[in-house]
Short mmCIF file of C-alpha atoms and ligand atoms in Angstrom, two decimals:
data_model
loop_
_atom_site.label_atom_id
_atom_site.label_comp_id
_atom_site.label_asym_id
_atom_site.label_seq_id
_atom_site.Cartn_x
_atom_site.Cartn_y
_atom_site.Cartn_z
CA MET A 1 60.99 -4.05 96.62
CA ALA A 2 61.69 -6.76 99.16
CA ALA A 3 64.87 -8.67 98.40
CA THR A 4 62.90 -11.86 97.80
CA GLU A 5 60.55 -10.30 95.26
CA ARG A 6 61.53 -10.52 91.64
CA MET A 7 61.08 -7.62 89.28
CA ILE A 8 57.98 -7.95 87.09
CA PRO A 9 59.11 -6.86 83.61
CA ILE A 10 56.84 -4.87 81.27
CA ALA A 11 57.42 -7.45 78.51
CA LYS A 12 58.85 -10.95 78.26
CA PRO A 13 59.43 -12.72 74.93
CA LEU A 14 58.49 -16.40 75.08
CA VAL A 15 60.93 -18.67 73.26
CA GLY A 16 61.77 -22.20 74.31
CA GLU A 17 63.16 -25.55 73.27
CA GLU A 18 60.85 -25.85 70.29
CA GLU A 19 62.27 -22.64 68.82
CA GLU A 20 65.82 -23.79 69.65
CA ARG A 21 65.29 -27.05 67.76
CA ALA A 22 63.70 -25.27 64.80
CA VAL A 23 66.60 -22.80 64.49
CA LEU A 24 69.21 -25.56 64.81
CA GLU A 25 67.50 -27.49 62.05
CA VAL A 26 67.66 -24.45 59.74
CA LEU A 27 71.33 -23.85 60.59
CA ARG A 28 72.17 -27.46 59.77
CA SER A 29 70.16 -27.39 56.54
CA GLY A 30 72.37 -24.70 55.02
CA GLN A 31 69.31 -22.80 53.71
CA LEU A 32 69.52 -19.67 55.88
CA ALA A 33 68.01 -16.93 53.70
CA GLU A 34 64.43 -16.85 52.34
CA GLY A 35 63.31 -20.32 51.31
CA SER A 36 60.72 -23.01 52.04
CA ARG A 37 60.38 -22.06 55.73
CA VAL A 38 59.38 -18.51 54.86
CA ARG A 39 56.75 -19.90 52.49
CA ALA A 40 55.41 -22.25 55.21
CA PHE A 41 55.27 -19.41 57.74
CA GLU A 42 53.47 -17.17 55.24
CA ALA A 43 50.83 -19.86 54.61
CA ALA A 44 50.29 -20.33 58.36
CA PHE A 45 49.99 -16.59 59.02
CA ALA A 46 47.63 -16.00 56.09
CA GLY A 47 45.40 -18.76 57.49
CA TYR A 48 45.54 -17.20 60.95
CA THR A 49 44.57 -13.73 59.73
CA GLY A 50 42.05 -15.00 57.21
CA THR A 51 43.65 -13.55 54.07
CA ARG A 52 44.54 -15.13 50.75
CA HIS A 53 48.14 -13.91 50.92
CA ALA A 54 50.88 -13.19 53.43
CA ILE A 55 54.27 -11.78 52.43
CA ALA A 56 57.01 -12.03 55.07
CA VAL A 57 59.60 -9.27 55.44
CA ASN A 58 62.38 -8.40 57.89
CA SER A 59 60.53 -5.97 60.21
CA GLY A 60 57.18 -4.38 60.89
CA THR A 61 58.59 -1.15 59.49
CA ALA A 62 59.53 -3.00 56.27
CA ALA A 63 55.97 -4.36 56.09
CA LEU A 64 54.56 -0.81 56.22
CA ILE A 65 56.95 0.53 53.56
CA VAL A 66 56.46 -2.41 51.19
CA ALA A 67 52.67 -2.36 51.64
CA LEU A 68 52.47 1.37 50.90
CA GLN A 69 54.68 0.98 47.83
CA ALA A 70 52.64 -2.00 46.62
CA HIS A 71 49.62 0.33 46.75
CA GLY A 72 51.52 2.86 44.66
CA VAL A 73 52.11 5.41 47.44
CA GLY A 74 54.97 7.71 46.45
CA ALA A 75 56.15 11.29 46.06
CA GLY A 76 53.39 13.90 46.27
CA ASP A 77 50.89 11.56 47.93
CA GLU A 78 49.28 12.07 51.32
CA VAL A 79 48.49 9.27 53.77
CA ILE A 80 46.01 9.91 56.59
CA THR A 81 47.13 8.38 59.87
CA THR A 82 47.11 8.70 63.66
CA PRO A 83 49.58 10.86 65.59
CA PHE A 84 49.37 8.50 68.57
CA SER A 85 51.53 5.51 67.68
CA PHE A 86 55.10 4.32 67.42
CA ILE A 87 57.03 6.64 65.11
CA ALA A 88 57.48 3.95 62.40
CA THR A 89 53.81 4.43 61.46
CA ALA A 90 54.67 7.88 60.10
CA THR A 91 58.31 7.42 59.06
CA SER A 92 57.32 4.53 56.77
CA ILE A 93 55.05 6.96 54.91
CA ILE A 94 57.89 9.49 54.64
CA ALA A 95 60.28 6.73 53.48
CA CYS A 96 57.98 6.29 50.46
CA GLY A 97 58.29 10.01 49.65
CA ALA A 98 54.74 10.70 50.82
CA LYS A 99 53.37 13.00 53.52
CA PRO A 100 51.73 11.78 56.74
CA VAL A 101 48.55 13.73 57.51
CA PHE A 102 47.68 13.42 61.19
CA VAL A 103 44.05 13.14 62.27
CA ASP A 104 43.10 13.10 65.96
CA ILE A 105 42.08 9.97 67.85
CA ASP A 106 38.92 8.59 69.42
CA PRO A 107 39.20 9.06 73.22
CA PHE A 108 37.52 5.65 73.76
CA ASP A 109 40.21 3.43 72.19
CA LEU A 110 42.93 6.01 71.33
CA ASN A 111 42.76 4.92 67.67
CA LEU A 112 42.24 7.05 64.54
CA ASP A 113 38.82 8.77 64.78
CA PRO A 114 36.87 7.87 61.61
CA GLY A 115 34.61 10.88 62.19
CA GLN A 116 37.52 13.24 61.51
CA VAL A 117 39.04 11.45 58.51
CA GLU A 118 36.77 12.81 55.78
CA ALA A 119 37.70 16.45 56.49
CA ALA A 120 41.39 15.58 55.97
CA ILE A 121 40.92 14.02 52.52
CA THR A 122 42.36 16.09 49.64
CA ASP A 123 43.08 15.43 45.96
CA ALA A 124 46.53 14.20 47.05
CA THR A 125 45.22 11.61 49.53
CA LYS A 126 46.24 8.12 48.45
CA ALA A 127 45.70 5.96 51.53
CA ILE A 128 44.37 5.73 55.08
CA MET A 129 46.58 4.03 57.64
CA PRO A 130 44.89 3.25 60.97
CA VAL A 131 46.78 1.58 63.82
CA HIS A 132 45.29 -1.05 66.13
CA LEU A 133 46.97 0.51 69.14
CA TYR A 134 47.73 -1.72 72.15
CA GLY A 135 45.89 -4.56 70.36
CA HIS A 136 42.49 -2.79 70.29
CA PRO A 137 41.06 -2.74 66.75
CA ALA A 138 40.45 0.62 65.14
CA ARG A 139 36.85 1.22 63.93
CA MET A 140 37.52 -0.72 60.74
CA THR A 141 33.99 -1.01 59.35
CA GLU A 142 33.72 2.79 59.18
CA ILE A 143 37.30 3.32 58.03
CA ALA A 144 37.01 0.68 55.27
CA GLN A 145 33.80 2.38 54.09
CA LEU A 146 35.57 5.77 53.93
CA ALA A 147 38.43 4.24 51.95
CA GLU A 148 35.99 2.65 49.51
CA ASP A 149 33.85 5.80 49.11
CA HIS A 150 36.91 7.88 48.26
CA GLY A 151 38.86 5.28 46.27
CA LEU A 152 41.72 5.19 48.79
CA ALA A 153 44.07 2.36 49.72
CA LEU A 154 43.64 0.98 53.23
CA VAL A 155 46.88 -0.05 54.95
CA GLU A 156 46.49 -1.28 58.53
CA ASP A 157 49.37 -0.93 60.99
CA ALA A 158 48.59 -4.16 62.83
CA ALA A 159 52.03 -4.36 64.48
CA GLN A 160 50.30 -4.68 67.88
CA GLY A 161 47.19 -6.55 66.72
CA HIS A 162 47.95 -10.24 65.98
CA GLY A 163 44.58 -11.97 66.38
CA ALA A 164 42.57 -8.83 67.24
CA GLU A 165 39.05 -8.77 65.77
CA HIS A 166 36.48 -6.17 64.78
CA ALA A 167 32.95 -7.25 63.83
CA GLY A 168 34.08 -10.88 63.91
CA GLN A 169 36.90 -10.24 61.43
CA ARG A 170 40.63 -10.35 62.12
CA VAL A 171 42.54 -7.09 61.75
CA GLY A 172 44.91 -7.16 58.80
CA SER A 173 42.11 -8.54 56.60
CA PHE A 174 40.08 -5.33 56.13
CA GLY A 175 42.74 -3.76 53.94
CA THR A 176 46.42 -4.60 53.60
CA GLY A 177 47.71 -5.61 57.03
CA CYS A 178 51.21 -4.98 58.39
CA PHE A 179 52.38 -6.98 61.41
CA SER A 180 55.61 -6.86 63.44
CA PHE A 181 57.40 -9.77 65.10
CA TYR A 182 59.73 -7.69 67.28
CA PRO A 183 60.43 -9.54 70.57
CA THR A 184 58.01 -7.48 72.69
CA LYS A 185 55.04 -8.04 70.33
CA ASN A 186 52.40 -10.74 70.95
CA MET A 187 54.57 -13.17 68.95
CA THR A 188 58.14 -12.89 67.69
CA THR A 189 60.67 -13.98 65.08
CA GLY A 190 63.51 -11.92 66.63
CA GLU A 191 63.09 -9.20 64.04
CA GLY A 192 60.45 -9.65 61.37
CA GLY A 193 57.20 -8.52 59.83
CA ILE A 194 54.49 -9.66 57.46
CA ILE A 195 52.00 -8.16 55.01
CA THR A 196 48.53 -9.71 54.72
CA THR A 197 46.10 -9.06 51.87
CA ASN A 198 43.26 -10.48 49.82
CA ASP A 199 44.33 -8.41 46.82
CA ASP A 200 46.23 -10.60 44.34
CA GLU A 201 47.93 -7.65 42.63
CA VAL A 202 49.06 -6.02 45.90
CA ALA A 203 50.48 -9.39 46.98
CA ARG A 204 52.31 -9.81 43.67
CA LEU A 205 53.83 -6.32 43.87
CA ALA A 206 54.79 -6.74 47.54
CA ARG A 207 56.71 -9.93 46.69
CA ILE A 208 58.56 -8.11 43.91
CA ILE A 209 59.30 -4.98 45.99
CA ARG A 210 60.69 -7.03 48.89
CA ASN A 211 63.24 -8.55 46.50
CA HIS A 212 64.87 -5.53 44.76
CA GLY A 213 61.91 -5.02 42.45
CA GLN A 214 62.82 -8.20 40.59
CA GLU A 215 60.20 -10.51 39.16
CA VAL A 216 62.93 -12.44 37.39
CA ARG A 217 66.46 -12.48 38.66
CA TYR A 218 68.69 -9.51 37.76
CA ARG A 219 65.92 -7.63 35.99
CA SER A 220 64.15 -4.90 37.99
CA ASP A 221 60.94 -3.48 36.55
CA TYR A 222 60.04 -1.93 39.92
CA PHE A 223 61.85 -0.05 42.67
CA GLY A 224 62.61 -2.40 45.54
CA LEU A 225 65.20 -3.16 48.18
CA ASN A 226 66.10 -6.16 50.30
CA TRP A 227 63.18 -6.53 52.70
CA ARG A 228 63.35 -10.35 52.85
CA MET A 229 62.84 -12.45 55.96
CA THR A 230 65.36 -15.23 56.71
CA ASP A 231 64.37 -18.89 56.99
CA LEU A 232 65.83 -18.72 60.50
CA ALA A 233 63.29 -16.09 61.53
CA ALA A 234 60.46 -17.92 59.74
CA ALA A 235 61.26 -21.17 61.57
CA ILE A 236 60.85 -19.34 64.89
CA GLY A 237 57.63 -17.76 63.63
CA SER A 238 56.11 -21.09 62.63
CA VAL A 239 56.66 -22.44 66.14
CA GLN A 240 55.20 -19.26 67.67
CA MET A 241 52.07 -19.71 65.52
CA HIS A 242 51.26 -22.83 67.56
CA HIS A 243 51.09 -20.73 70.73
CA ILE A 244 49.80 -17.30 69.71
CA GLU A 245 46.14 -18.01 70.51
CA ARG A 246 46.93 -19.46 73.95
CA TRP A 247 49.12 -16.42 74.65
CA ASN A 248 46.45 -13.99 73.45
CA GLU A 249 43.91 -15.71 75.71
CA ALA A 250 46.35 -15.41 78.64
CA ARG A 251 46.78 -11.67 77.91
CA ILE A 252 42.99 -11.21 77.81
CA ALA A 253 42.56 -13.11 81.09
CA ASN A 254 45.34 -11.07 82.75
CA ALA A 255 43.76 -7.84 81.50
CA THR A 256 40.35 -8.89 82.83
CA ARG A 257 41.91 -9.63 86.24
CA LEU A 258 43.83 -6.31 86.31
CA ALA A 259 40.77 -4.29 85.25
CA ALA A 260 38.67 -5.91 87.98
CA GLY A 261 41.28 -5.23 90.66
CA ILE A 262 42.56 -1.78 89.78
CA THR A 263 40.26 0.89 91.17
CA SER A 264 42.58 3.88 91.48
CA VAL A 265 43.02 4.76 87.79
CA GLN A 266 41.11 4.47 84.51
CA THR A 267 41.69 1.02 83.00
CA PRO A 268 41.41 0.28 79.24
CA LYS A 269 37.98 -0.11 77.68
CA VAL A 270 37.01 -2.67 75.06
CA ARG A 271 34.38 -1.78 72.48
CA GLU A 272 31.44 -4.17 72.45
CA GLY A 273 31.95 -6.88 69.84
CA ASP A 274 35.69 -6.23 69.50
CA ARG A 275 38.50 -8.59 70.46
CA HIS A 276 41.27 -6.64 72.17
CA VAL A 277 44.44 -8.79 72.35
CA PHE A 278 46.18 -6.58 74.95
CA HIS A 279 49.58 -6.10 73.43
CA GLN A 280 49.61 -3.44 76.15
CA PHE A 281 47.41 -2.86 79.19
CA THR A 282 47.46 0.91 79.34
CA VAL A 283 45.88 2.96 82.12
CA ARG A 284 45.42 6.73 82.36
CA VAL A 285 47.03 8.37 85.37
CA GLY A 286 46.72 11.84 86.84
CA GLY A 287 49.41 13.68 88.76
CA ASP A 288 53.13 13.15 88.38
CA ARG A 289 53.50 10.20 86.02
CA ASP A 290 57.29 10.02 86.33
CA ALA A 291 56.98 9.77 90.11
CA ILE A 292 54.35 7.03 89.77
CA GLN A 293 56.62 5.10 87.40
CA LYS A 294 59.54 5.43 89.79
CA ALA A 295 57.43 4.25 92.74
CA LEU A 296 56.18 1.27 90.69
CA LEU A 297 59.77 0.40 89.86
CA ASP A 298 60.75 0.60 93.52
CA ALA A 299 57.91 -1.84 94.24
CA GLY A 300 59.20 -4.22 91.55
CA VAL A 301 56.62 -3.44 88.89
CA GLY A 302 57.92 -2.52 85.45
CA SER A 303 55.94 -0.03 83.36
CA ALA A 304 56.34 1.96 80.15
CA ILE A 305 54.89 5.00 78.39
CA HIS A 306 53.37 4.26 74.98
CA TYR A 307 53.89 6.99 73.84
CA PRO A 308 55.26 10.05 75.64
CA MET A 309 54.72 12.41 72.71
CA VAL A 310 52.53 12.61 69.63
CA ILE A 311 54.46 11.78 66.48
CA HIS A 312 54.25 15.20 64.82
CA GLN A 313 55.85 16.79 67.90
CA GLN A 314 58.95 14.58 67.67
CA PRO A 315 61.99 16.80 66.98
CA ILE A 316 62.61 15.29 63.56
CA MET A 317 58.97 15.76 62.53
CA ILE A 318 59.06 19.43 63.52
CA GLN A 319 62.37 19.80 61.67
CA MET A 320 60.77 18.32 58.56
CA GLY A 321 57.66 20.49 58.92
CA PHE A 322 55.14 17.69 59.42
CA ASP A 323 53.71 19.38 62.53
CA GLU A 324 52.47 22.41 60.59
CA GLY A 325 48.75 23.03 60.97
CA VAL A 326 48.20 19.82 62.94
CA SER A 327 45.76 19.97 65.87
CA THR A 328 45.29 16.80 67.93
CA PRO A 329 44.19 17.67 71.48
CA VAL A 330 42.85 14.19 72.29
CA ALA A 331 46.14 12.53 71.29
CA GLU A 332 48.17 15.10 73.23
CA ALA A 333 46.10 14.51 76.38
CA ALA A 334 46.64 10.76 75.97
CA ALA A 335 50.40 11.19 75.52
CA ALA A 336 50.50 13.10 78.81
CA SER A 337 48.67 10.48 80.88
CA VAL A 338 49.08 6.92 79.51
CA LEU A 339 51.00 4.29 81.46
CA SER A 340 51.36 0.65 80.40
CA LEU A 341 51.48 -2.07 83.05
CA PRO A 342 52.66 -5.68 82.62
CA VAL A 343 50.00 -7.94 81.02
CA HIS A 344 52.15 -10.55 79.23
CA PRO A 345 51.38 -14.29 79.41
CA SER A 346 54.19 -15.07 81.88
CA LEU A 347 52.55 -13.23 84.78
CA SER A 348 51.64 -15.42 87.76
CA GLU A 349 48.62 -14.94 90.03
CA GLU A 350 50.99 -13.40 92.62
CA ASP A 351 52.38 -11.01 90.00
CA LEU A 352 48.87 -9.85 89.11
CA GLU A 353 47.99 -9.35 92.77
CA ARG A 354 51.18 -7.38 93.35
CA ILE A 355 50.52 -5.12 90.34
CA ILE A 356 46.96 -4.43 91.53
CA THR A 357 48.00 -3.73 95.13
CA VAL A 358 50.89 -1.48 94.18
CA VAL A 359 48.92 0.51 91.57
CA ASN A 360 45.99 1.03 93.93
CA ARG A 361 48.37 2.28 96.59
CA LEU A 362 50.38 4.62 94.36
CA ALA A 363 48.43 5.95 91.45
CA HIS A 364 45.38 8.13 91.23
C1 PLP B 1 56.51 -2.27 66.59
C2 PLP B 1 55.72 -1.33 65.77
C3 PLP B 1 56.11 -0.96 64.47
C4 PLP B 1 57.44 -1.35 63.89
O1 PLP B 1 57.71 -2.70 63.86
P1 PLP B 1 59.25 -3.16 63.84
O2 PLP B 1 59.15 -4.65 63.67
O3 PLP B 1 59.85 -2.78 65.15
O4 PLP B 1 59.90 -2.50 62.69
C5 PLP B 1 55.27 -0.17 63.73
N1 PLP B 1 54.11 0.29 64.23
C6 PLP B 1 53.70 -0.01 65.47
C7 PLP B 1 52.39 0.51 65.95
C8 PLP B 1 54.50 -0.82 66.30
O5 PLP B 1 54.09 -1.10 67.53
#
């Protein structure tokens, strides 16, 4: 990297003066914990996703746990999910006392393969949990049909999918959606998450579970913990809502530019009719991936591996026995070859050109 060239980071959270003012206002108001700003943020996010309800919580992981529990997932239940995701997809299932059942992915979009779900359904199956990996929607029309045919809950891990659409419908509105607002996601609240649903009863239960299982103060009819979002986080989120669509469009434009310029490796595909919001722009590389990453870094281009191993091969998963009998060759091949390149809205034209030039020179 020439001394004059700045490093292009793999992710860059966008927060500015508007967020600063919003946070200061909350600090001065004295209402720091969950209050009117959480309710305002929930209303805005429900409108954005196209659901009747949104229930804000303190992380994407919390959203997954609370959503599963609101659907009654507990000890002895099985939840069908993808092995190719961030580990919280599976650990949230385990946190509810249930068992994650891993089904292989579709090589096109690296999401749960609906064609292999039916064979994994047993009497213990309670829910299906697809992930909209990298911001590309899973095949939700087919997955929702499977859930309906078998009377299963549908919980979407939409942590990477704010604004993504399948068949003209926003993800998080097919079943019960779970979003994350971690700083690297398409929008942030620092830490935070939200549950979206059209089901009045699931929404009611999620609100109770997030607050110690209390419907009225100091009386718990349900098992819950403190999963509440602060008004501080919600104030940031409400500001971010004003920008999320502009940022998503910038990600899509950057991805289009990268895909047109990069000729040396396989760039991500978008299924016809889907809206991919490019939380990540992930290519498939051959050869020595570590060496490619190091060379990119030397040329000032940040990159990351999402994810280097399938979930059931994580040490803790093997220790707990969740790898037994699991066969996911497509996911394992993906884990060995994926590489994410910068695609975030802060990239300049020169940044994009540099990424394209460097990748075409190094990778194959
Ligand atoms: C980020 C992420 C989560 C967890 O969200 P947190 O807000 O970090 O708890 C879960 N699933 C996926 C796919 C994610 O990318």
